[in-house]
Coordinates of C-alpha atoms and ligand atoms in Angstrom, one line a residue:
M1 CA 9.2 55.0 -9.6
I2 CA 9.3 52.5 -12.3
L3 CA 12.6 52.3 -11.7
I4 CA 12.0 51.5 -7.9
T5 CA 8.8 48.8 -8.6
L6 CA 11.3 47.3 -11.3
A7 CA 14.3 47.1 -8.4
L8 CA 11.7 45.9 -6.1
G9 CA 10.2 42.8 -8.5
L10 CA 14.1 42.0 -9.2
A11 CA 14.9 41.7 -5.2
T12 CA 11.7 39.9 -4.8
V13 CA 12.5 37.2 -7.8
G14 CA 16.1 37.2 -6.7
L15 CA 15.4 36.3 -3.0
L16 CA 12.5 33.2 -4.2
Y17 CA 15.3 32.1 -6.5
L18 CA 17.4 32.1 -3.2
L19 CA 15.0 30.9 -1.4
M20 CA 14.4 27.5 -3.2
S21 CA 17.8 26.8 -4.1
W22 CA 19.8 27.7 -1.2
N23 CA 19.7 23.9 -0.1
F24 CA 20.9 22.8 -3.5
N25 CA 24.4 22.1 -2.4
Y26 CA 23.5 19.7 0.8
W27 CA 24.3 16.8 -1.6
R28 CA 27.4 18.1 -2.9
K29 CA 28.5 19.2 0.5
R30 CA 28.2 15.5 1.9
R31 CA 29.8 14.2 -1.1
V32 CA 26.7 12.2 -2.5
P33 CA 26.2 12.0 -6.3
G34 CA 23.0 13.1 -7.5
P35 CA 21.4 14.5 -11.0
K36 CA 21.2 18.6 -10.9
P37 CA 17.8 19.8 -9.5
R38 CA 15.6 22.1 -10.9
I39 CA 13.3 25.2 -9.6
P40 CA 11.0 24.7 -7.9
T41 CA 10.4 20.9 -8.5
G42 CA 14.0 19.4 -7.4
N43 CA 14.3 16.4 -9.6
Y44 CA 10.8 15.6 -9.8
P45 CA 9.9 17.1 -13.5
N46 CA 6.4 16.1 -13.2
M47 CA 5.4 17.2 -9.7
Y48 CA 3.1 19.9 -10.7
N49 CA 1.9 18.6 -14.2
L50 CA 1.0 14.9 -13.1
K51 CA 1.6 14.1 -16.8
R52 CA 3.1 10.8 -15.4
N53 CA 3.4 8.9 -12.1
A54 CA 6.2 10.1 -9.6
I55 CA 8.2 6.6 -9.7
Y56 CA 9.0 6.8 -13.2
D57 CA 11.3 10.0 -12.6
L58 CA 12.8 8.4 -9.9
N59 CA 13.3 5.2 -12.2
D60 CA 15.3 7.7 -14.8
I61 CA 17.1 8.1 -12.0
Y62 CA 17.9 4.8 -10.7
V63 CA 18.7 3.4 -14.2
K64 CA 21.7 6.3 -14.7
Y65 CA 23.6 5.6 -11.0
K66 CA 22.4 1.9 -10.1
N67 CA 25.7 0.6 -11.5
K68 CA 28.0 3.0 -9.6
Y69 CA 26.6 3.6 -6.6
D70 CA 24.3 2.4 -3.9
A71 CA 22.8 5.7 -2.8
V72 CA 21.8 9.2 -4.3
G73 CA 21.3 12.4 -3.5
I74 CA 17.8 14.3 -4.8
F75 CA 15.4 16.6 -4.2
G76 CA 11.9 16.6 -3.8
G77 CA 11.0 20.3 -4.4
R78 CA 13.7 21.6 -2.0
V79 CA 13.7 19.3 0.5
P80 CA 17.1 17.0 0.0
Q81 CA 15.8 13.0 -0.1
L82 CA 18.4 10.2 -0.1
L83 CA 17.6 7.6 -2.9
V84 CA 18.4 4.2 -2.8
V85 CA 19.7 2.2 -5.6
N86 CA 21.2 -1.0 -4.6
P87 CA 18.4 -3.6 -3.2
E88 CA 21.1 -4.7 -0.6
L89 CA 21.3 -1.4 0.7
A90 CA 17.5 -1.2 0.8
R91 CA 17.1 -4.5 2.7
R92 CA 19.9 -3.1 5.4
V93 CA 17.5 0.2 5.7
F94 CA 14.7 -2.1 6.5
V95 CA 16.5 -5.1 8.5
A96 CA 20.2 -4.5 9.7
D97 CA 20.3 -0.9 10.2
F98 CA 16.4 -0.5 11.3
K99 CA 17.8 1.1 14.5
S100 CA 18.7 4.5 11.9
F101 CA 15.6 3.9 9.9
H102 CA 12.7 3.8 12.3
D103 CA 10.1 5.8 11.4
N104 CA 7.9 6.1 8.3
D105 CA 8.6 9.8 6.9
I106 CA 4.8 10.4 6.7
A107 CA 4.9 10.8 10.8
K108 CA 6.4 14.8 9.7
M109 CA 2.9 15.3 8.3
I110 CA 0.7 14.0 11.2
D111 CA -0.5 14.7 14.3
E112 CA -3.0 13.3 17.0
K113 CA -5.0 17.0 17.2
T114 CA -5.8 16.5 13.4
D115 CA -5.9 13.0 12.7
F116 CA -6.7 11.3 15.2
I117 CA -7.1 7.9 13.7
F118 CA -4.5 8.2 11.4
A119 CA -2.2 9.6 13.8
N120 CA -2.8 6.5 16.0
N121 CA -1.9 3.7 12.8
P122 CA 1.0 2.0 13.5
F123 CA 2.3 3.1 10.1
S124 CA 2.4 6.7 11.2
L125 CA 3.4 5.8 14.8
T126 CA 7.1 6.7 15.7
G127 CA 9.2 5.3 18.8
E128 CA 8.6 3.5 21.7
K129 CA 4.7 4.6 20.7
W130 CA 5.1 2.2 17.7
K131 CA 6.5 -0.6 19.4
Q132 CA 3.5 -0.5 21.9
R133 CA 1.2 -0.3 19.3
R134 CA 2.4 -2.9 17.2
A135 CA 2.5 -5.6 19.9
D136 CA -1.3 -4.4 20.8
V137 CA -2.4 -5.1 17.1
T138 CA -0.3 -7.8 15.8
P139 CA -1.8 -10.7 17.8
G140 CA -5.2 -9.7 16.6
L141 CA -4.3 -11.1 12.9
T142 CA -3.2 -14.2 13.8
M143 CA -3.5 -17.0 11.3
S144 CA -6.1 -19.0 13.6
R145 CA -8.1 -15.8 14.0
I146 CA -8.0 -15.7 9.9
K147 CA -9.2 -18.9 10.0
T148 CA -12.0 -18.4 12.1
V149 CA -13.7 -15.4 10.1
Y150 CA -13.0 -17.9 7.0
P151 CA -16.8 -18.3 6.9
V152 CA -17.1 -15.4 6.3
T153 CA -14.9 -14.9 3.5
N154 CA -16.8 -17.8 1.9
K155 CA -19.9 -16.1 2.6
V156 CA -18.9 -12.5 0.9
C157 CA -17.0 -15.0 -1.9
Q158 CA -20.5 -16.2 -2.5
K159 CA -22.0 -12.7 -2.8
L160 CA -19.5 -11.6 -5.1
S161 CA -19.9 -14.3 -7.9
E162 CA -23.9 -13.7 -7.3
W163 CA -23.2 -10.2 -8.6
V164 CA -21.2 -11.3 -11.1
Y165 CA -24.5 -13.4 -12.4
K166 CA -26.4 -10.7 -12.2
Q167 CA -23.9 -8.8 -14.4
I168 CA -23.7 -10.9 -16.9
R169 CA -27.9 -11.4 -16.6
L170 CA -27.5 -7.5 -17.2
G171 CA -25.3 -7.6 -20.6
A172 CA -22.5 -5.3 -18.9
T173 CA -21.0 -4.5 -22.4
E174 CA -18.7 -2.0 -21.2
G175 CA -17.3 -4.6 -19.2
I176 CA -17.0 -4.7 -15.4
N177 CA -14.8 -2.3 -13.4
A178 CA -12.7 -4.6 -11.9
K179 CA -11.5 -1.9 -8.9
D180 CA -14.9 -1.0 -8.1
M181 CA -16.0 -4.9 -7.5
S182 CA -13.0 -5.6 -5.4
L183 CA -13.0 -2.5 -3.2
C184 CA -17.2 -4.0 -2.2
F185 CA -15.3 -7.1 -2.2
T186 CA -12.7 -6.2 0.5
S187 CA -15.7 -3.6 2.0
E188 CA -17.6 -6.1 2.9
M189 CA -15.1 -8.4 4.0
V190 CA -13.6 -6.5 6.3
T191 CA -16.8 -4.9 7.7
D192 CA -18.4 -8.2 8.0
C193 CA -15.1 -10.1 9.8
V194 CA -14.1 -6.8 12.4
L195 CA -17.5 -5.5 13.0
G196 CA -19.8 -8.2 12.1
L197 CA -22.0 -5.6 10.0
S198 CA -22.8 -6.3 6.1
A199 CA -22.2 -3.2 4.0
E200 CA -24.4 -4.5 1.8
S201 CA -21.9 -3.5 -1.0
F202 CA -23.2 -5.9 -3.5
S203 CA -27.0 -4.9 -3.3
D204 CA -28.3 -2.1 -5.5
N205 CA -29.1 -0.4 -1.9
P206 CA -25.6 -0.1 -0.8
T207 CA -25.7 0.8 3.5
P208 CA -23.6 4.0 4.4
I209 CA -20.8 2.3 5.1
M210 CA -19.6 2.0 1.6
G211 CA -20.1 5.6 1.0
H212 CA -18.0 6.6 3.5
I213 CA -15.1 3.9 2.9
K214 CA -15.3 5.4 -0.6
D215 CA -15.0 9.3 0.7
L216 CA -11.9 7.8 2.6
F217 CA -9.9 7.4 -0.9
N218 CA -11.2 10.0 -2.8
Q219 CA -9.2 12.7 -1.8
P220 CA -6.2 12.6 -3.8
W221 CA -6.4 16.2 -4.4
T222 CA -6.4 17.5 -0.7
F223 CA -3.1 15.3 -0.3
L224 CA -1.4 16.1 -3.4
L225 CA -1.8 20.0 -2.4
Y226 CA -0.2 19.6 0.5
F227 CA 2.6 17.5 -0.4
L228 CA 3.5 20.2 -3.1
A229 CA 3.2 22.7 -0.2
V230 CA 5.5 20.7 1.9
S231 CA 7.8 19.9 -0.5
T232 CA 8.5 23.8 -1.2
F233 CA 8.4 24.7 2.4
P234 CA 9.1 21.9 4.6
S235 CA 8.8 24.0 7.5
L236 CA 5.1 24.5 6.8
S237 CA 4.4 20.9 8.1
R238 CA 5.3 22.0 11.7
L239 CA 2.3 24.3 11.5
I240 CA -0.2 22.3 9.0
K241 CA -0.8 18.6 9.2
L242 CA -2.7 16.3 6.7
R243 CA -6.0 14.9 8.0
F244 CA -6.5 11.7 6.1
V245 CA -9.9 10.7 7.8
P246 CA -12.4 13.7 7.4
P247 CA -14.4 14.6 10.6
K248 CA -17.4 13.0 9.4
V249 CA -16.2 9.8 8.3
E250 CA -14.6 9.2 11.7
H251 CA -17.7 10.1 13.6
F252 CA -19.9 7.7 11.6
F253 CA -17.1 5.2 12.3
V254 CA -17.0 5.7 15.9
G255 CA -20.8 5.5 15.7
L256 CA -20.6 2.0 14.1
M257 CA -18.2 0.3 16.2
E258 CA -20.0 1.2 19.5
N259 CA -22.8 -0.4 17.7
A260 CA -20.7 -3.1 17.4
V261 CA -19.1 -3.4 20.5
Q262 CA -22.8 -3.0 22.3
T263 CA -24.5 -5.8 20.0
R264 CA -21.6 -7.9 20.8
R265 CA -21.6 -7.4 24.6
A266 CA -25.7 -7.9 24.6
Q267 CA -25.2 -11.2 22.7
L268 CA -22.5 -12.5 24.8
A269 CA -24.4 -11.5 28.0
S270 CA -27.7 -13.5 26.8
G271 CA -26.0 -16.4 25.5
T272 CA -27.2 -16.0 22.3
Q273 CA -23.5 -15.3 20.5
F274 CA -21.0 -17.8 22.0
E275 CA -17.6 -16.7 22.4
R276 CA -16.3 -16.6 18.7
T277 CA -12.4 -15.9 18.5
D278 CA -12.5 -13.4 15.6
F279 CA -11.1 -9.8 15.5
L280 CA -14.2 -8.1 17.3
D281 CA -13.4 -10.6 20.0
Y282 CA -9.8 -9.6 20.4
I283 CA -10.7 -5.7 20.1
L284 CA -13.2 -6.3 23.1
Q285 CA -9.9 -7.8 25.0
L286 CA -7.7 -5.2 23.9
A287 CA -10.7 -2.6 25.3
E288 CA -10.5 -4.3 28.6
K289 CA -6.7 -4.4 28.9
R290 CA -6.2 -1.1 28.3
N291 CA -9.0 0.4 29.4
L292 CA -10.1 1.8 26.1
D293 CA -13.0 4.3 25.6
T294 CA -14.5 3.7 22.1
R295 CA -13.1 6.5 20.4
Q296 CA -9.6 5.1 21.4
L297 CA -10.4 1.6 20.6
L298 CA -12.0 2.9 17.0
A299 CA -8.0 4.5 16.8
H300 CA -6.4 0.9 17.5
T301 CA -8.6 -1.0 15.3
M302 CA -9.5 0.9 12.2
T303 CA -6.1 -0.6 11.0
F304 CA -8.1 -3.2 10.2
L305 CA -10.2 -1.3 8.4
L306 CA -8.4 1.1 6.8
D307 CA -5.0 -0.5 5.6
G308 CA -6.8 -3.2 4.3
F309 CA -9.3 -2.1 1.7
E310 CA -7.6 -0.3 -0.9
T311 CA -4.2 -2.2 -1.1
T312 CA -5.9 -5.9 -0.8
A313 CA -8.5 -4.5 -3.6
S314 CA -6.1 -3.0 -6.1
V315 CA -3.9 -6.3 -6.1
L316 CA -7.2 -8.5 -6.7
A317 CA -8.0 -5.9 -9.1
H318 CA -4.6 -6.5 -11.3
M319 CA -4.7 -10.3 -10.3
L320 CA -7.6 -10.7 -12.5
L321 CA -6.5 -8.2 -15.1
L322 CA -3.1 -10.4 -15.7
L323 CA -4.7 -13.5 -15.7
G324 CA -7.1 -12.2 -17.8
R325 CA -4.1 -10.9 -20.4
N326 CA -2.6 -14.5 -20.1
P327 CA -5.6 -17.1 -21.0
Q328 CA -2.6 -19.9 -20.3
E329 CA -1.7 -19.3 -17.1
Q330 CA -5.4 -18.8 -15.8
Q331 CA -6.4 -22.2 -17.3
R332 CA -3.4 -23.6 -15.2
L333 CA -4.8 -21.7 -11.8
R334 CA -8.3 -22.8 -12.9
E335 CA -7.0 -26.8 -12.9
E336 CA -5.0 -25.9 -9.9
I337 CA -7.8 -24.8 -7.8
Q338 CA -10.5 -27.6 -9.3
A339 CA -8.4 -30.4 -8.2
H340 CA -9.0 -29.3 -4.5
V341 CA -13.0 -27.4 -4.6
K342 CA -15.7 -29.5 -2.6
D343 CA -18.7 -28.4 -2.2
G344 CA -17.8 -24.5 -4.1
I345 CA -14.7 -24.6 -1.6
V346 CA -11.4 -25.2 -0.6
S347 CA -10.7 -25.6 2.8
F348 CA -8.6 -22.6 4.7
E349 CA -5.5 -25.1 4.8
K350 CA -5.5 -25.6 1.1
L351 CA -6.4 -22.3 0.6
N352 CA -2.9 -21.7 1.8
D353 CA -1.1 -24.1 0.5
L354 CA -1.6 -23.5 -3.6
P355 CA 1.7 -22.9 -4.9
F356 CA 0.4 -21.6 -8.5
L357 CA -2.3 -19.5 -6.8
D358 CA 0.2 -18.1 -4.3
A359 CA 2.9 -17.3 -7.3
C360 CA 0.3 -15.7 -8.7
V361 CA -0.5 -13.5 -6.5
Q362 CA 3.4 -12.7 -5.6
E363 CA 3.8 -12.2 -9.5
T364 CA 0.7 -9.6 -9.2
I365 CA 2.2 -7.8 -6.7
R366 CA 5.8 -7.5 -8.2
I367 CA 4.4 -5.9 -11.6
F368 CA 1.9 -3.7 -9.5
P369 CA 2.8 -3.2 -6.0
P370 CA 0.5 -1.2 -4.2
A371 CA 3.3 0.5 -2.2
F372 CA 5.7 1.3 -4.9
M373 CA 8.0 3.1 -2.6
S374 CA 8.6 3.5 1.2
V375 CA 10.0 6.7 2.5
K376 CA 11.7 6.5 5.7
I377 CA 13.2 9.2 8.2
C378 CA 16.7 8.7 9.7
T379 CA 16.2 8.4 13.4
E380 CA 19.6 8.0 13.5
A381 CA 22.7 9.3 12.5
I382 CA 25.1 6.5 10.2
E383 CA 28.0 6.5 7.9
L384 CA 27.0 4.1 4.6
P385 CA 29.5 3.5 1.8
N386 CA 28.5 4.1 -1.5
K387 CA 30.3 1.7 -4.0
D388 CA 32.2 4.0 -6.7
G389 CA 31.5 6.9 -4.2
P390 CA 33.0 8.1 -1.0
N391 CA 31.1 6.8 2.4
F392 CA 29.1 9.5 3.4
T393 CA 26.6 10.4 6.5
V394 CA 23.1 10.1 7.1
D395 CA 21.9 13.1 9.2
V396 CA 19.1 12.3 11.7
G397 CA 15.7 13.8 9.8
T398 CA 16.5 13.2 6.2
S399 CA 14.4 11.4 3.9
V400 CA 15.2 7.7 2.4
V401 CA 13.4 6.5 -0.7
I402 CA 13.1 3.1 -1.1
P403 CA 12.0 2.5 -5.1
H404 CA 10.5 -0.7 -4.7
Y405 CA 9.6 -0.5 -8.4
C406 CA 12.6 0.2 -9.7
F407 CA 14.2 -3.3 -8.2
M408 CA 10.5 -5.2 -9.0
L409 CA 10.6 -4.0 -12.8
D410 CA 14.5 -4.3 -13.4
E411 CA 15.8 -6.4 -16.0
D412 CA 18.8 -7.2 -14.0
Y413 CA 16.5 -8.7 -11.0
F414 CA 13.6 -10.0 -13.1
H415 CA 14.1 -11.6 -16.7
Q416 CA 11.6 -9.6 -18.9
P417 CA 10.6 -7.6 -15.8
Q418 CA 7.0 -6.5 -17.5
S419 CA 5.5 -9.7 -18.3
F420 CA 3.2 -11.6 -16.0
Q421 CA 5.6 -15.0 -15.4
P422 CA 4.4 -16.7 -12.0
D423 CA 6.4 -19.4 -12.8
R424 CA 9.6 -17.2 -11.0
F425 CA 7.8 -17.9 -7.8
M426 CA 7.3 -21.6 -8.0
E427 CA 10.8 -22.3 -6.1
P428 CA 10.3 -23.4 -2.4
D429 CA 10.2 -19.8 -0.8
A430 CA 11.1 -17.9 -3.7
A431 CA 9.5 -14.9 -2.6
K432 CA 10.7 -15.3 0.7
K433 CA 13.9 -15.3 -0.8
F434 CA 13.8 -12.3 -3.1
R435 CA 12.5 -10.5 0.2
E436 CA 15.9 -11.3 1.6
N437 CA 18.0 -9.5 -1.3
G438 CA 15.7 -6.7 -1.0
T439 CA 14.5 -6.9 -5.2
F440 CA 11.1 -8.1 -3.6
M441 CA 9.4 -5.9 -0.3
G442 CA 6.2 -5.7 -1.7
F443 CA 5.1 -6.1 1.9
G444 CA 7.9 -4.6 3.5
E445 CA 10.6 -6.2 5.6
G446 CA 12.0 -6.5 8.7
P447 CA 10.6 -5.2 12.7
R448 CA 8.1 -3.1 10.2
I449 CA 6.8 -5.7 7.6
C450 CA 3.1 -5.3 6.9
I451 CA 1.0 -7.0 10.1
G452 CA -1.9 -7.6 7.5
M453 CA 0.3 -9.8 5.1
R454 CA -1.6 -13.1 5.6
F455 CA -5.0 -11.3 5.8
A456 CA -4.7 -9.9 2.7
T457 CA -3.1 -12.8 0.7
A458 CA -5.6 -15.2 2.2
Q459 CA -8.5 -12.7 1.1
I460 CA -7.2 -12.2 -2.5
K461 CA -6.8 -16.2 -2.8
A462 CA -10.4 -16.6 -1.4
A463 CA -11.7 -14.0 -4.0
A464 CA -9.9 -15.4 -6.8
V465 CA -10.6 -19.2 -6.1
E466 CA -14.7 -18.1 -6.0
L467 CA -14.2 -16.1 -9.2
I468 CA -11.8 -18.3 -11.7
S469 CA -13.6 -21.8 -10.8
K470 CA -17.1 -20.0 -11.8
F471 CA -15.6 -17.5 -14.5
K472 CA -13.7 -17.7 -17.9
I473 CA -12.0 -13.8 -17.3
K474 CA -11.2 -11.5 -20.1
V475 CA -9.9 -8.2 -20.8
N476 CA -12.6 -5.7 -21.9
P477 CA -11.0 -4.0 -25.1
K478 CA -11.0 -0.2 -23.3
T479 CA -8.4 -1.4 -20.8
R480 CA -5.2 -0.4 -21.9
N481 CA -2.4 -3.1 -22.7
D482 CA 0.4 -2.0 -21.2
N483 CA 1.5 -1.6 -17.4
L484 CA 1.4 2.0 -17.2
Y485 CA 0.3 3.6 -13.4
D486 CA -1.9 6.1 -13.0
P487 CA 0.0 9.3 -12.3
V488 CA -1.9 10.6 -9.6
S489 CA -3.7 7.7 -7.3
F490 CA -1.3 7.2 -4.2
I491 CA -1.7 3.3 -4.5
T492 CA -0.5 1.8 -7.5
S493 CA -3.5 1.4 -10.3
L494 CA -3.6 0.8 -14.4
Q495 CA -4.1 4.1 -16.3
G496 CA -7.4 4.4 -17.4
G497 CA -8.7 1.6 -15.2
I498 CA -9.4 -2.3 -15.4
W499 CA -12.4 -3.8 -17.1
L500 CA -13.3 -7.2 -17.2
D501 CA -15.5 -9.5 -19.4
L502 CA -16.8 -12.1 -17.5
E503 CA -18.0 -15.2 -19.0
A504 CA -19.8 -17.9 -16.6
L505 CA -18.2 -21.3 -17.4
Ligands
LIG601 C1 -2.4 -6.8 -0.7 C2 -2.4 -5.8 0.6 C3 -1.7 -4.8 1.4 C4 -0.3 -4.8 0.7 C5 0.8 -4.6 -0.6 C6 0.4 -4.3 2.0 C7 1.8 -3.9 2.0 C8 2.6 -3.1 3.1 C9 3.7 -2.5 3.0 C10 4.3 -1.8 1.6 C11 3.9 -1.7 4.5 C12 5.1 -0.8 4.9 C13 6.5 -1.6 5.7 C14 7.4 -0.6 5.6 O1 7.5 0.5 4.4 O2 8.0 -0.8 6.1 C15 2.8 -1.8 5.5 C16 2.5 -1.8 6.4 C17 1.3 -2.2 7.2 N1 0.2 -2.9 6.7 FE1 -0.1 -3.9 4.6 N2 -0.3 -4.0 3.3 C18 -1.2 -4.9 2.7 C19 -2.7 -5.3 3.2 C20 -2.7 -4.7 4.5 C21 -3.8 -5.2 5.2 C22 -5.2 -6.0 5.1 C23 -3.5 -4.7 6.9 C24 -4.6 -4.8 8.1 C25 -5.3 -5.5 8.2 C26 -2.0 -4.3 6.6 C27 -1.9 -3.4 8.0 C28 -0.5 -2.7 7.9 C29 0.0 -2.1 8.8 C30 -0.6 -1.8 10.3 C31 1.4 -1.8 8.7 C32 2.1 -1.0 9.2 C33 3.4 -1.6 10.0 C34 4.4 -0.8 11.0 O3 4.5 0.0 10.8 O4 4.6 -1.5 12.1 N3 -1.8 -3.9 5.8 N4 1.9 -3.1 4.6
LIG602 C1 33.0 3.0 4.7 O1 32.1 2.4 5.5 C2 32.4 0.9 5.6 C3 31.0 0.2 6.8 O2 29.9 0.8 6.1 C4 33.6 0.3 6.1 O3 34.0 -0.9 6.5 C5 34.1 1.1 5.4 O4 36.1 1.0 5.9 C6 34.5 2.5 5.0 N1 35.1 2.8 4.4 C7 36.2 4.4 4.3 C8 37.1 4.7 3.3 O5 36.1 4.9 5.4
LIG603 C1 17.8 -12.8 -5.3 O1 17.2 -14.1 -4.4 C2 16.7 -14.9 -5.8 C3 16.2 -15.9 -5.4 O2 16.8 -16.9 -4.6 C4 18.0 -15.2 -7.2 O3 17.1 -15.9 -7.9 C5 18.3 -13.9 -7.2 O4 19.5 -13.9 -8.1 C6 19.1 -12.7 -6.2 N1 19.2 -11.9 -7.1 C7 20.3 -11.4 -6.3 C8 20.5 -9.9 -7.0 O5 21.0 -11.5 -5.5

C-alpha cells in the first residue's frame, strides 16, 4: 500500500515537472540564446516572493546579453517571451515592423464580457477594431481642445496650492504624500475637464468620485495572482479573463456620465452654456456620429479618465521628488518660470515653450518611466537578425518584451543614468532624437504612440508651474535616497513613497 502511494506520488511529481518544463527547449530549437529557466518561475526569480520589481530581473539578463545579441529568449513561468536588448530592434518593433507587432499582449487576457470598459480601451483593442477606435478618440485630444480646458486647469492648480498652504498651516511634520497629492490633482483635472464635475479632491469631504478612482488602482493583488496563474498555465487566459474595472465602479461612472451628458444637453438647449469645444463637446459629437448609448459612450471615453490618472500623477510626483533632491535645478526652473508668470499664470503657448520645464519632465520620465516596459504580441511571423547569433523567426502569438527601463538607465546611452540631469534634454528636439534611436520611448512610438502625451505633459507642466513658483520643495527624510522601484505596483513608483516638505516662498 505504502509502495503504491509512493509510486503515485512520484509519478505526480514527475508529471508536474514534465508539464512545467516541456516547453523549456522552445528557444533552443529556434537557436535564440538566453539564460537557463527554472521551475516554476522561468527567468523571473522574484515572481513569487515579490522581493524585487521584475524589471530588475530583466535588467540582469539585459546586462549579460546586450553586447552580443539584439534579442534573447526567456520564459515567464513556462511561457516563452522574446526579450529585446537592442534599442534599434526595439524601435523596429514599434515602427518599421509594426505590422508584425501590432497588438499589446494584455489583449490576450481581456474580453468585452468580463470587462467592457478596459476591453474597449485603444490600448487593449486589436486589429481593425483598434484602428477604428484610435481614429475615433484621437480628435478628442487635439492641442486646441487642451487649450480650451486650460482655464479649468488653472482653476485646479489654484485649488492645489490652496490645499498645500493649508497643509503648511496644519504643520504636517510627516511630510506631504506626493503621490496622493498628485492623484488628487489629476483626478480633479480629468473629472472637471472631461465631465465638467468637481471631485472636490482637495476638500475635507471629497465626493465619491475620488473613492471610486482610488478603488480602480487599489487591486494589484488580484492582478498579480492572475498573472502568476496565467504565466504558469497560459491556456487559463482563454478560460478566465481579467477584470480591471470592478462592476460597482463601472456602474458608478455610467451614472456620472449620463448625468454630465444630460446636464450639458440641457444647458445647450436652454442657452445657459454656449458651445464649448472641450472634451465633453467632442464626446457628444461622437455619440451622435456613431449612435452610441451611454455605456458605449462611457467605454469610448473612459480612456480620458482611466489612462490619465495614475500615469500623469506618477510623473508629477516623481518630478517633485527629483527637484526636491536637486535644489540647483529647482532654482533654475523657478527662474525660467518666474520670467513668464503674469497674474499667477503662464500663458498656454508659453507653457509648452519653456525648454527647461520640458527637459525636467522628460528627464523625470527617463528615470521613472510609468511604463517601464511594453509587451507586444507577434501578429505576423517575421525573421529577425541577432548580431553574433543566427537569424531566427518570431512566431505569431509570441510575447515580445521591450524593457524601456534597461535602455533609459543604461550608462552606454545616458551618462550617470541614475542622476537627474535635465540638460540631456536641452538640445532642440532631444526627446524626439532619443525616441528615434529607441533609447527613450516613455510614451511608446509609432502608430500606437500614447494619444494622451500632450494632455499629460500640459497638466504636469501646469502643476509644476503652480508649485515651483509658490513653494520651495524639500524631500522629507522619510523618503529613500536612491531610485529603487516598488516591487509590486504596476506603475513605476519609488519604494516606500515620496514625502515632501513644502515651504511657502
Ligand atoms: C505622463 C503620462 C503618460 C505616460 C508616460 C503614458 C505612456 C504611454 C505608453 C508607454 C503607452 C503605450 C505605447 C505602446 O506600448 O505602444 C501609452 C498608450 C496609451 N496612452 Fe498614455 N501615457 C500617459 C498619459 C496618458 C493620458 C493622459 C492619456 C489619455 C488622455 C493616455 C492615453 C493612452 C492611450 C489611449 C494609449 C493606447 C494607444 C494605442 O494603443 O493606440 N495616456 N501611453
Ligand atoms: C538575416 O536577416 C536579415 C534581414 O533581417 C538579412 O538581411 C540577412 O541576409 C539574413 N541573414 C541570413 C544569414 O539569412
Ligand atoms: C541617440 O540619439 C541621441 C540624440 O541625438 C544621441 O546623443 C545618442 O548618442 C544616440 N544613441 C544611440 C545609441 O544612437
